[in-house]
Short mmCIF file of C-alpha atoms and ligand atoms in Angstrom, two decimals:
data_model
loop_
_atom_site.label_atom_id
_atom_site.label_comp_id
_atom_site.label_asym_id
_atom_site.label_seq_id
_atom_site.Cartn_x
_atom_site.Cartn_y
_atom_site.Cartn_z
CA MET A 1 -84.37 6.52 -124.23
CA VAL A 2 -86.81 7.95 -121.68
CA GLU A 3 -88.00 5.80 -118.45
CA PHE A 4 -90.68 7.02 -117.77
CA ALA A 5 -93.99 6.66 -119.77
CA VAL A 6 -95.92 9.53 -118.29
CA GLU A 7 -94.91 11.50 -115.37
CA LEU A 8 -96.85 13.35 -112.73
CA ASP A 9 -94.91 15.61 -110.74
CA GLY A 10 -96.64 17.64 -108.01
CA VAL A 11 -100.22 18.11 -109.75
CA SER A 12 -103.63 19.14 -108.03
CA LYS A 13 -106.65 19.60 -109.06
CA LYS A 14 -109.78 21.32 -108.10
CA TYR A 15 -113.18 21.94 -108.88
CA GLY A 16 -114.85 24.92 -107.84
CA ASN A 17 -113.35 25.40 -104.25
CA PHE A 18 -113.20 21.02 -103.88
CA GLU A 19 -109.46 19.82 -104.59
CA ALA A 20 -110.56 16.82 -106.08
CA VAL A 21 -106.50 15.56 -106.54
CA SER A 22 -103.19 17.06 -104.61
CA ASN A 23 -99.69 16.96 -105.10
CA ILE A 24 -99.55 14.03 -107.05
CA LYS A 25 -96.36 12.56 -107.46
CA ILE A 26 -96.54 9.54 -109.63
CA SER A 27 -93.55 8.00 -112.29
CA ILE A 28 -94.81 5.26 -114.63
CA ARG A 29 -92.53 3.27 -116.26
CA ARG A 30 -92.25 2.50 -120.19
CA GLY A 31 -93.94 -0.21 -120.93
CA GLU A 32 -95.40 -0.95 -117.26
CA PHE A 33 -99.11 -2.09 -116.61
CA PHE A 34 -99.57 0.70 -113.67
CA SER A 35 -102.61 0.56 -112.07
CA ILE A 36 -104.44 3.95 -109.40
CA LEU A 37 -107.21 2.00 -106.92
CA GLY A 38 -109.09 3.67 -104.75
CA PRO A 39 -112.21 3.82 -103.35
CA SER A 40 -114.98 6.08 -105.18
CA GLY A 41 -114.62 9.16 -105.46
CA SER A 42 -110.67 9.67 -104.24
CA GLY A 43 -109.40 11.13 -107.37
CA LYS A 44 -109.19 8.28 -110.12
CA THR A 45 -110.56 9.12 -113.20
CA THR A 46 -109.52 12.82 -112.11
CA ILE A 47 -105.79 11.89 -112.75
CA LEU A 48 -106.89 9.96 -115.59
CA ARG A 49 -108.55 13.05 -117.14
CA LEU A 50 -105.61 14.94 -116.75
CA ILE A 51 -102.89 12.80 -118.08
CA ALA A 52 -105.00 12.28 -120.93
CA GLY A 53 -105.79 16.06 -121.45
CA LEU A 54 -109.23 16.10 -120.80
CA ILE A 55 -108.15 18.50 -118.27
CA PHE A 56 -105.62 20.74 -117.25
CA PRO A 57 -104.12 20.84 -113.45
CA ASP A 58 -103.96 23.86 -111.49
CA SER A 59 -100.62 22.69 -110.35
CA GLY A 60 -97.97 21.07 -111.40
CA LEU A 61 -96.08 19.42 -114.29
CA ILE A 62 -97.11 16.11 -116.25
CA LYS A 63 -94.89 14.42 -119.13
CA ILE A 64 -95.60 11.97 -121.22
CA MET A 65 -92.80 10.35 -123.23
CA GLY A 66 -90.36 12.65 -121.38
CA GLN A 67 -91.82 15.71 -122.99
CA ASN A 68 -93.81 18.30 -121.12
CA CYS A 69 -97.43 18.26 -121.75
CA THR A 70 -99.38 20.08 -118.90
CA PHE A 71 -101.70 22.23 -121.03
CA ILE A 72 -101.17 20.22 -124.61
CA PRO A 73 -104.15 19.30 -125.97
CA PRO A 74 -105.82 15.54 -126.14
CA TYR A 75 -105.17 14.88 -129.94
CA LYS A 76 -101.72 15.76 -129.97
CA ARG A 77 -100.71 13.55 -126.86
CA ASN A 78 -100.98 10.13 -128.70
CA ILE A 79 -102.98 8.48 -126.02
CA GLY A 80 -105.21 5.76 -126.48
CA MET A 81 -108.34 5.49 -124.17
CA VAL A 82 -110.98 3.25 -123.11
CA PHE A 83 -113.76 3.71 -120.91
CA GLN A 84 -115.90 1.59 -118.79
CA ASP A 85 -119.30 2.32 -121.63
CA LEU A 86 -116.37 2.00 -124.42
CA ALA A 87 -118.02 4.05 -126.57
CA LEU A 88 -117.97 1.95 -129.48
CA PHE A 89 -119.77 3.34 -132.85
CA PRO A 90 -122.99 1.19 -133.52
CA HIS A 91 -123.49 2.18 -136.83
CA LEU A 92 -120.06 0.38 -137.78
CA ASN A 93 -118.89 -2.94 -138.10
CA VAL A 94 -116.09 -4.08 -136.11
CA PHE A 95 -113.50 -3.56 -138.46
CA GLU A 96 -114.65 -0.11 -138.95
CA ASN A 97 -114.45 0.27 -135.53
CA VAL A 98 -111.14 -0.94 -134.99
CA ALA A 99 -109.87 0.91 -138.33
CA TYR A 100 -111.30 4.53 -137.82
CA GLY A 101 -108.56 6.10 -136.59
CA LEU A 102 -106.17 4.40 -138.94
CA ARG A 103 -108.36 6.14 -141.34
CA ILE A 104 -108.74 9.76 -139.63
CA ARG A 105 -104.50 9.32 -140.11
CA LYS A 106 -104.59 8.65 -143.94
CA LEU A 107 -103.14 5.09 -144.24
CA PRO A 108 -103.24 3.49 -147.24
CA GLU A 109 -106.18 0.81 -147.25
CA ILE A 110 -104.34 -2.10 -147.58
CA GLU A 111 -101.94 -1.02 -144.36
CA ILE A 112 -105.01 -0.74 -142.60
CA LYS A 113 -107.19 -3.63 -143.59
CA ARG A 114 -103.27 -5.51 -142.23
CA LYS A 115 -103.71 -3.51 -138.77
CA VAL A 116 -107.49 -4.71 -137.98
CA CYS A 117 -106.49 -7.93 -138.78
CA GLU A 118 -103.72 -8.41 -136.67
CA TRP A 119 -105.30 -6.25 -133.89
CA LEU A 120 -108.18 -8.09 -133.75
CA GLU A 121 -105.87 -11.50 -133.86
CA ILE A 122 -103.83 -9.58 -130.73
CA VAL A 123 -107.22 -9.36 -128.81
CA ASN A 124 -108.33 -12.95 -129.84
CA LEU A 125 -111.04 -12.16 -132.51
CA ASP A 126 -110.84 -14.60 -135.41
CA PRO A 127 -111.40 -11.86 -138.16
CA LYS A 128 -112.65 -13.89 -140.47
CA ILE A 129 -115.61 -14.45 -137.93
CA PHE A 130 -115.93 -10.87 -136.75
CA SER A 131 -114.88 -8.69 -138.91
CA ARG A 132 -118.22 -7.80 -140.22
CA ARG A 133 -120.17 -8.26 -137.09
CA LYS A 134 -122.18 -4.91 -135.75
CA ILE A 135 -121.11 -4.27 -132.52
CA ASN A 136 -124.67 -5.09 -130.78
CA GLN A 137 -123.87 -8.74 -132.11
CA LEU A 138 -120.92 -9.31 -129.86
CA SER A 139 -120.89 -10.53 -126.22
CA GLY A 140 -119.61 -7.68 -123.31
CA GLY A 141 -116.30 -9.26 -123.69
CA GLN A 142 -115.69 -9.07 -127.23
CA GLN A 143 -116.72 -5.82 -127.40
CA GLN A 144 -114.78 -5.21 -124.83
CA ARG A 145 -112.01 -6.74 -127.04
CA VAL A 146 -112.79 -4.59 -130.17
CA ALA A 147 -112.42 -1.28 -127.45
CA ILE A 148 -109.22 -2.41 -126.98
CA ALA A 149 -108.36 -2.79 -130.05
CA ARG A 150 -109.53 0.22 -131.55
CA ALA A 151 -107.99 2.10 -128.76
CA LEU A 152 -104.57 0.57 -129.45
CA ALA A 153 -104.62 0.55 -133.70
CA ILE A 154 -103.74 3.97 -133.49
CA GLU A 155 -100.22 2.86 -131.47
CA PRO A 156 -100.77 5.03 -128.71
CA SER A 157 -97.52 5.33 -126.12
CA VAL A 158 -99.88 5.37 -123.27
CA LEU A 159 -103.29 3.39 -123.07
CA LEU A 160 -105.61 4.69 -120.20
CA LEU A 161 -108.01 2.57 -119.23
CA ASP A 162 -111.12 4.03 -116.93
CA GLU A 163 -112.75 0.49 -114.95
CA PRO A 164 -112.98 -1.20 -118.49
CA LEU A 165 -114.00 -4.25 -116.67
CA GLY A 166 -116.87 -2.35 -114.57
CA SER A 167 -119.40 -3.94 -116.60
CA LEU A 168 -119.00 -7.25 -116.60
CA ASP A 169 -120.27 -10.23 -114.35
CA LEU A 170 -117.14 -12.13 -112.14
CA LYS A 171 -116.49 -14.81 -114.54
CA LEU A 172 -115.85 -13.26 -117.41
CA ARG A 173 -114.56 -10.29 -115.67
CA GLN A 174 -111.92 -12.66 -114.11
CA HIS A 175 -111.19 -14.11 -117.86
CA MET A 176 -110.47 -10.84 -119.08
CA MET A 177 -107.92 -9.72 -116.73
CA SER A 178 -105.60 -12.50 -117.66
CA GLU A 179 -106.39 -11.34 -121.08
CA LEU A 180 -105.64 -8.11 -120.03
CA LYS A 181 -102.45 -8.92 -119.29
CA LYS A 182 -101.37 -10.99 -121.61
CA ILE A 183 -102.07 -8.63 -124.56
CA GLN A 184 -100.83 -5.71 -122.62
CA ARG A 185 -97.13 -8.61 -122.08
CA THR A 186 -97.53 -9.09 -126.19
CA VAL A 187 -97.79 -5.50 -127.13
CA LYS A 188 -95.81 -3.75 -123.91
CA THR A 189 -97.57 -0.85 -124.40
CA THR A 190 -97.59 1.22 -121.38
CA PHE A 191 -101.21 0.57 -119.50
CA VAL A 192 -102.63 2.96 -116.49
CA TYR A 193 -105.57 1.04 -115.40
CA VAL A 194 -107.98 2.59 -112.97
CA THR A 195 -110.01 0.25 -110.91
CA HIS A 196 -111.94 0.53 -107.45
CA ASP A 197 -111.49 -3.19 -107.64
CA GLN A 198 -108.38 -4.35 -105.67
CA SER A 199 -108.29 -7.83 -107.36
CA GLU A 200 -108.67 -6.70 -110.71
CA ALA A 201 -105.24 -4.31 -109.31
CA LEU A 202 -103.07 -6.63 -108.01
CA VAL A 203 -103.53 -9.49 -110.46
CA MET A 204 -102.43 -7.24 -113.58
CA SER A 205 -100.70 -4.59 -112.41
CA ASP A 206 -96.58 -4.58 -112.73
CA ARG A 207 -97.36 -1.30 -109.94
CA LEU A 208 -99.90 0.07 -108.53
CA ALA A 209 -101.16 3.72 -106.54
CA VAL A 210 -102.98 3.92 -103.56
CA MET A 211 -105.34 7.05 -103.76
CA ASN A 212 -107.63 7.81 -101.05
CA GLN A 213 -109.37 11.30 -100.75
CA GLY A 214 -107.35 12.96 -103.75
CA LYS A 215 -103.93 11.67 -102.25
CA VAL A 216 -101.66 9.08 -103.35
CA GLU A 217 -100.92 6.64 -100.42
CA GLN A 218 -98.53 4.31 -101.59
CA VAL A 219 -97.29 3.34 -104.85
CA GLY A 220 -95.62 -0.08 -104.80
CA SER A 221 -95.60 -3.34 -106.31
CA PRO A 222 -98.72 -5.53 -105.18
CA ILE A 223 -96.28 -7.55 -103.32
CA GLU A 224 -94.98 -4.46 -101.50
CA VAL A 225 -98.45 -3.20 -101.00
CA TYR A 226 -100.50 -5.87 -99.53
CA GLU A 227 -96.82 -7.10 -97.60
CA LYS A 228 -95.96 -3.82 -96.62
CA PRO A 229 -98.47 -1.22 -96.22
CA GLN A 230 -97.43 2.19 -95.52
CA THR A 231 -100.58 3.52 -93.88
CA ARG A 232 -103.53 1.99 -92.54
CA PHE A 233 -105.35 3.05 -94.94
CA VAL A 234 -103.76 0.56 -97.65
CA ALA A 235 -103.68 -2.08 -94.84
CA GLU A 236 -107.40 -1.87 -94.76
CA PHE A 237 -108.10 -1.14 -97.99
CA ILE A 238 -106.25 -4.30 -99.71
CA GLY A 239 -106.57 -7.40 -98.36
CA GLU A 240 -108.23 -8.14 -94.59
CA MET A 241 -106.33 -7.18 -91.51
CA ASN A 242 -106.98 -7.30 -88.16
CA PHE A 243 -106.01 -4.20 -85.98
CA ILE A 244 -104.86 -4.36 -82.32
CA PRO A 245 -105.36 -1.05 -80.71
CA ALA A 246 -101.70 -0.94 -78.33
CA GLU A 247 -99.10 0.90 -76.84
CA VAL A 248 -95.42 0.84 -76.76
CA CYS A 249 -93.43 -0.44 -73.57
CA GLU A 250 -89.95 -0.79 -74.43
CA ASP A 251 -89.54 -3.23 -76.76
CA HIS A 252 -92.64 -4.70 -77.26
CA LEU A 253 -96.79 -3.93 -76.82
CA LEU A 254 -99.04 -3.77 -74.34
CA SER A 255 -102.56 -4.91 -75.76
CA GLU A 256 -106.22 -6.18 -74.39
CA LEU A 257 -104.43 -9.23 -75.72
CA GLY A 258 -101.39 -9.36 -73.07
CA LYS A 259 -98.12 -8.38 -74.11
CA ILE A 260 -97.02 -9.07 -77.99
CA LYS A 261 -93.70 -9.11 -78.78
CA VAL A 262 -93.11 -6.92 -82.37
CA SER A 263 -90.05 -6.67 -84.75
CA LYS A 264 -89.92 -3.20 -84.98
CA ILE A 265 -91.56 0.10 -83.26
CA ASN A 266 -91.98 3.05 -85.14
CA GLY A 267 -91.58 5.92 -82.48
CA ALA A 268 -95.42 6.32 -81.79
CA LYS A 269 -96.70 5.95 -78.22
CA LYS A 270 -99.82 4.62 -79.00
CA VAL A 271 -100.20 2.32 -81.33
CA VAL A 272 -101.97 0.08 -83.87
CA LEU A 273 -100.93 -3.73 -85.00
CA GLY A 274 -101.77 -4.97 -87.74
CA VAL A 275 -101.98 -9.05 -88.30
CA ARG A 276 -103.26 -10.31 -91.58
CA PRO A 277 -106.52 -13.55 -90.89
CA GLU A 278 -103.98 -15.57 -92.99
CA LYS A 279 -100.48 -15.16 -90.97
CA ILE A 280 -102.05 -16.21 -88.07
CA LYS A 281 -101.92 -19.87 -86.95
CA VAL A 282 -103.98 -22.40 -85.15
CA GLY A 283 -101.54 -23.92 -82.77
CA ASN A 284 -99.20 -22.67 -79.94
CA LYS A 285 -95.91 -22.64 -82.45
CA ALA A 286 -95.21 -19.04 -82.54
CA GLU A 287 -93.37 -16.36 -81.29
CA ASN A 288 -97.25 -14.50 -79.66
CA VAL A 289 -99.61 -17.01 -78.72
CA PHE A 290 -103.00 -15.92 -77.31
CA ARG A 291 -105.84 -18.51 -75.56
CA GLY A 292 -109.00 -17.65 -76.93
CA LYS A 293 -112.76 -19.02 -78.10
CA ILE A 294 -114.49 -19.07 -81.50
CA GLU A 295 -117.57 -17.03 -82.21
CA GLU A 296 -117.40 -17.97 -86.02
CA VAL A 297 -116.67 -20.32 -88.17
CA THR A 298 -117.51 -19.83 -92.28
CA TYR A 299 -116.40 -22.42 -94.90
CA LEU A 300 -114.90 -20.87 -97.75
CA GLY A 301 -114.34 -24.03 -99.77
CA GLY A 302 -110.88 -25.15 -98.87
CA PHE A 303 -110.36 -23.49 -95.53
CA LEU A 304 -112.05 -22.11 -92.52
CA LYS A 305 -112.53 -18.18 -91.69
CA ILE A 306 -113.02 -18.28 -87.84
CA LYS A 307 -113.84 -15.56 -85.24
CA VAL A 308 -111.86 -16.18 -81.98
CA ASN A 309 -112.13 -13.99 -78.94
CA VAL A 310 -109.58 -13.15 -77.03
CA ASN A 311 -109.57 -10.71 -74.74
CA GLY A 312 -112.83 -9.41 -75.51
CA VAL A 313 -110.99 -8.33 -79.17
CA LYS A 314 -112.15 -10.46 -81.96
CA ILE A 315 -109.53 -11.80 -84.11
CA LYS A 316 -110.23 -12.74 -87.49
CA CYS A 317 -108.31 -15.90 -88.76
CA ILE A 318 -108.16 -17.84 -92.21
CA THR A 319 -106.98 -21.69 -91.92
CA SER A 320 -106.83 -25.10 -93.52
CA SER A 321 -107.25 -26.75 -90.00
CA ASN A 322 -110.28 -29.29 -90.11
CA GLY A 323 -112.36 -29.94 -87.30
CA LEU A 324 -112.82 -26.70 -85.52
CA ARG A 325 -116.35 -25.64 -84.20
CA GLU A 326 -117.95 -22.52 -82.77
CA GLU A 327 -117.52 -22.18 -78.94
CA ASP A 328 -113.98 -24.14 -79.11
CA GLU A 329 -111.04 -22.76 -76.77
CA ILE A 330 -108.02 -22.78 -78.79
CA GLU A 331 -104.59 -21.25 -79.66
CA ILE A 332 -103.67 -18.46 -82.07
CA GLY A 333 -100.12 -16.47 -82.75
CA TRP A 334 -98.13 -15.31 -85.18
CA ASN A 335 -94.33 -14.31 -85.60
CA SER A 336 -93.45 -11.05 -84.70
CA GLU A 337 -92.34 -10.16 -87.74
CA GLU A 338 -95.61 -11.28 -89.88
CA ALA A 339 -97.23 -8.26 -88.07
CA ILE A 340 -97.22 -4.75 -89.20
CA VAL A 341 -96.79 -1.58 -86.22
CA PHE A 342 -98.90 1.58 -87.60
CA GLU A 343 -99.38 4.82 -85.61
CA ALA A 344 -102.79 4.76 -83.44
P1 ATP B 1 -115.53 6.87 -108.80
O1 ATP B 1 -114.25 5.48 -108.58
O2 ATP B 1 -116.36 6.91 -108.23
O3 ATP B 1 -115.29 7.06 -110.22
P2 ATP B 1 -113.09 8.69 -108.75
O4 ATP B 1 -112.15 8.28 -107.95
O5 ATP B 1 -112.20 8.17 -110.15
O6 ATP B 1 -114.49 7.90 -108.14
P3 ATP B 1 -112.94 11.39 -109.14
O7 ATP B 1 -114.11 11.22 -110.55
O8 ATP B 1 -111.51 11.49 -110.09
O9 ATP B 1 -112.83 10.00 -108.32
O10 ATP B 1 -113.59 12.27 -108.53
C1 ATP B 1 -113.02 13.07 -107.27
C2 ATP B 1 -113.36 13.90 -106.60
O11 ATP B 1 -113.91 15.21 -107.55
C3 ATP B 1 -114.87 13.14 -106.57
O12 ATP B 1 -115.50 13.53 -105.13
C4 ATP B 1 -116.34 14.07 -106.93
O13 ATP B 1 -117.54 14.09 -107.14
C5 ATP B 1 -115.46 15.30 -107.31
N1 ATP B 1 -115.65 15.63 -109.13
C6 ATP B 1 -115.64 14.62 -110.24
N2 ATP B 1 -115.50 15.60 -111.58
C7 ATP B 1 -116.35 16.33 -110.61
C8 ATP B 1 -116.60 17.83 -111.74
N3 ATP B 1 -116.28 18.09 -113.11
N4 ATP B 1 -117.05 18.94 -110.73
C9 ATP B 1 -117.20 19.28 -109.78
N5 ATP B 1 -116.37 17.98 -108.81
C10 ATP B 1 -115.99 17.08 -109.46
#
């Protein structure tokens, strides 16, 4: 049994002189929901197109289900695809859209009927209600489901999804996120999901790769990349982070705030300390405590986001403490293991 559904080993791709992705090494496990997350232009779609075989790499190796597929054309890879524009066939009804790949594979009519109904049920569309509907008689979320059913109906070894929820409004997107995750858990197909939206990647993925300028910055579970970002880019791209410039002095740091205790130092002299706003506590019960003045209070429903000026450094802090006002002098702090030291 192969362990990895998709393996990219040292894959690079140039468009003209521009290196869109460089030396990509990613191994995606079978049955995993794997996301590729990064800002616009970081090379996410290029990776998806390389996996699909729509483009070929300049160097490196691509394996699908253990087979070297580096230069194999798309139709021989047994891969399903769902893109943002969905590319559903508008002249066909829901049933025929989902049946499309099965007809190409010349399955018997009775098999096709059984499978289409099964897939429509998996994506939560009642076949009795939706089979005969035209695509333009469906909501955005329903169209999404048809596209997913169509892609899964051919039982691909990997399903590639490129920002499929991008065109939906926030509420529907959140709903589809949990639906997609449920569908993936049911069918256990390997999903490779491209997005620039960190919440999509964090909510749905078993693991994700964070991309920046054509390179993979970190691969890990949502908790790993959030709690233990390996680079400053990852720390900044995922969630919010306070960055405090500092210098290493023996076993502690010296900063504008004053002396800071840390649990680990990485060898560099000039560093930047990262602390998540929700790790900062109001009050003096922490290893590192500083006094500052509240400059801004934003009510976020259930909790407050405050900005505290400590010796000119603005520290963002999420708290459920009530009764904090602008201009108040308060103490804030954090424990050393809750901060991360990055090289400056
Ligand atoms: P987005 O989130 O905006 O879709 P992305 O992370 O998917 O971005 P890619 O589409 O992979 O990024 O593009 C990576 C880089 O390669 C970009 O700078 C893009 O301009 C460039 N690029 C992509 N396709 C081509 C092409 N056919 N010819 C030249 N440059 C290209």
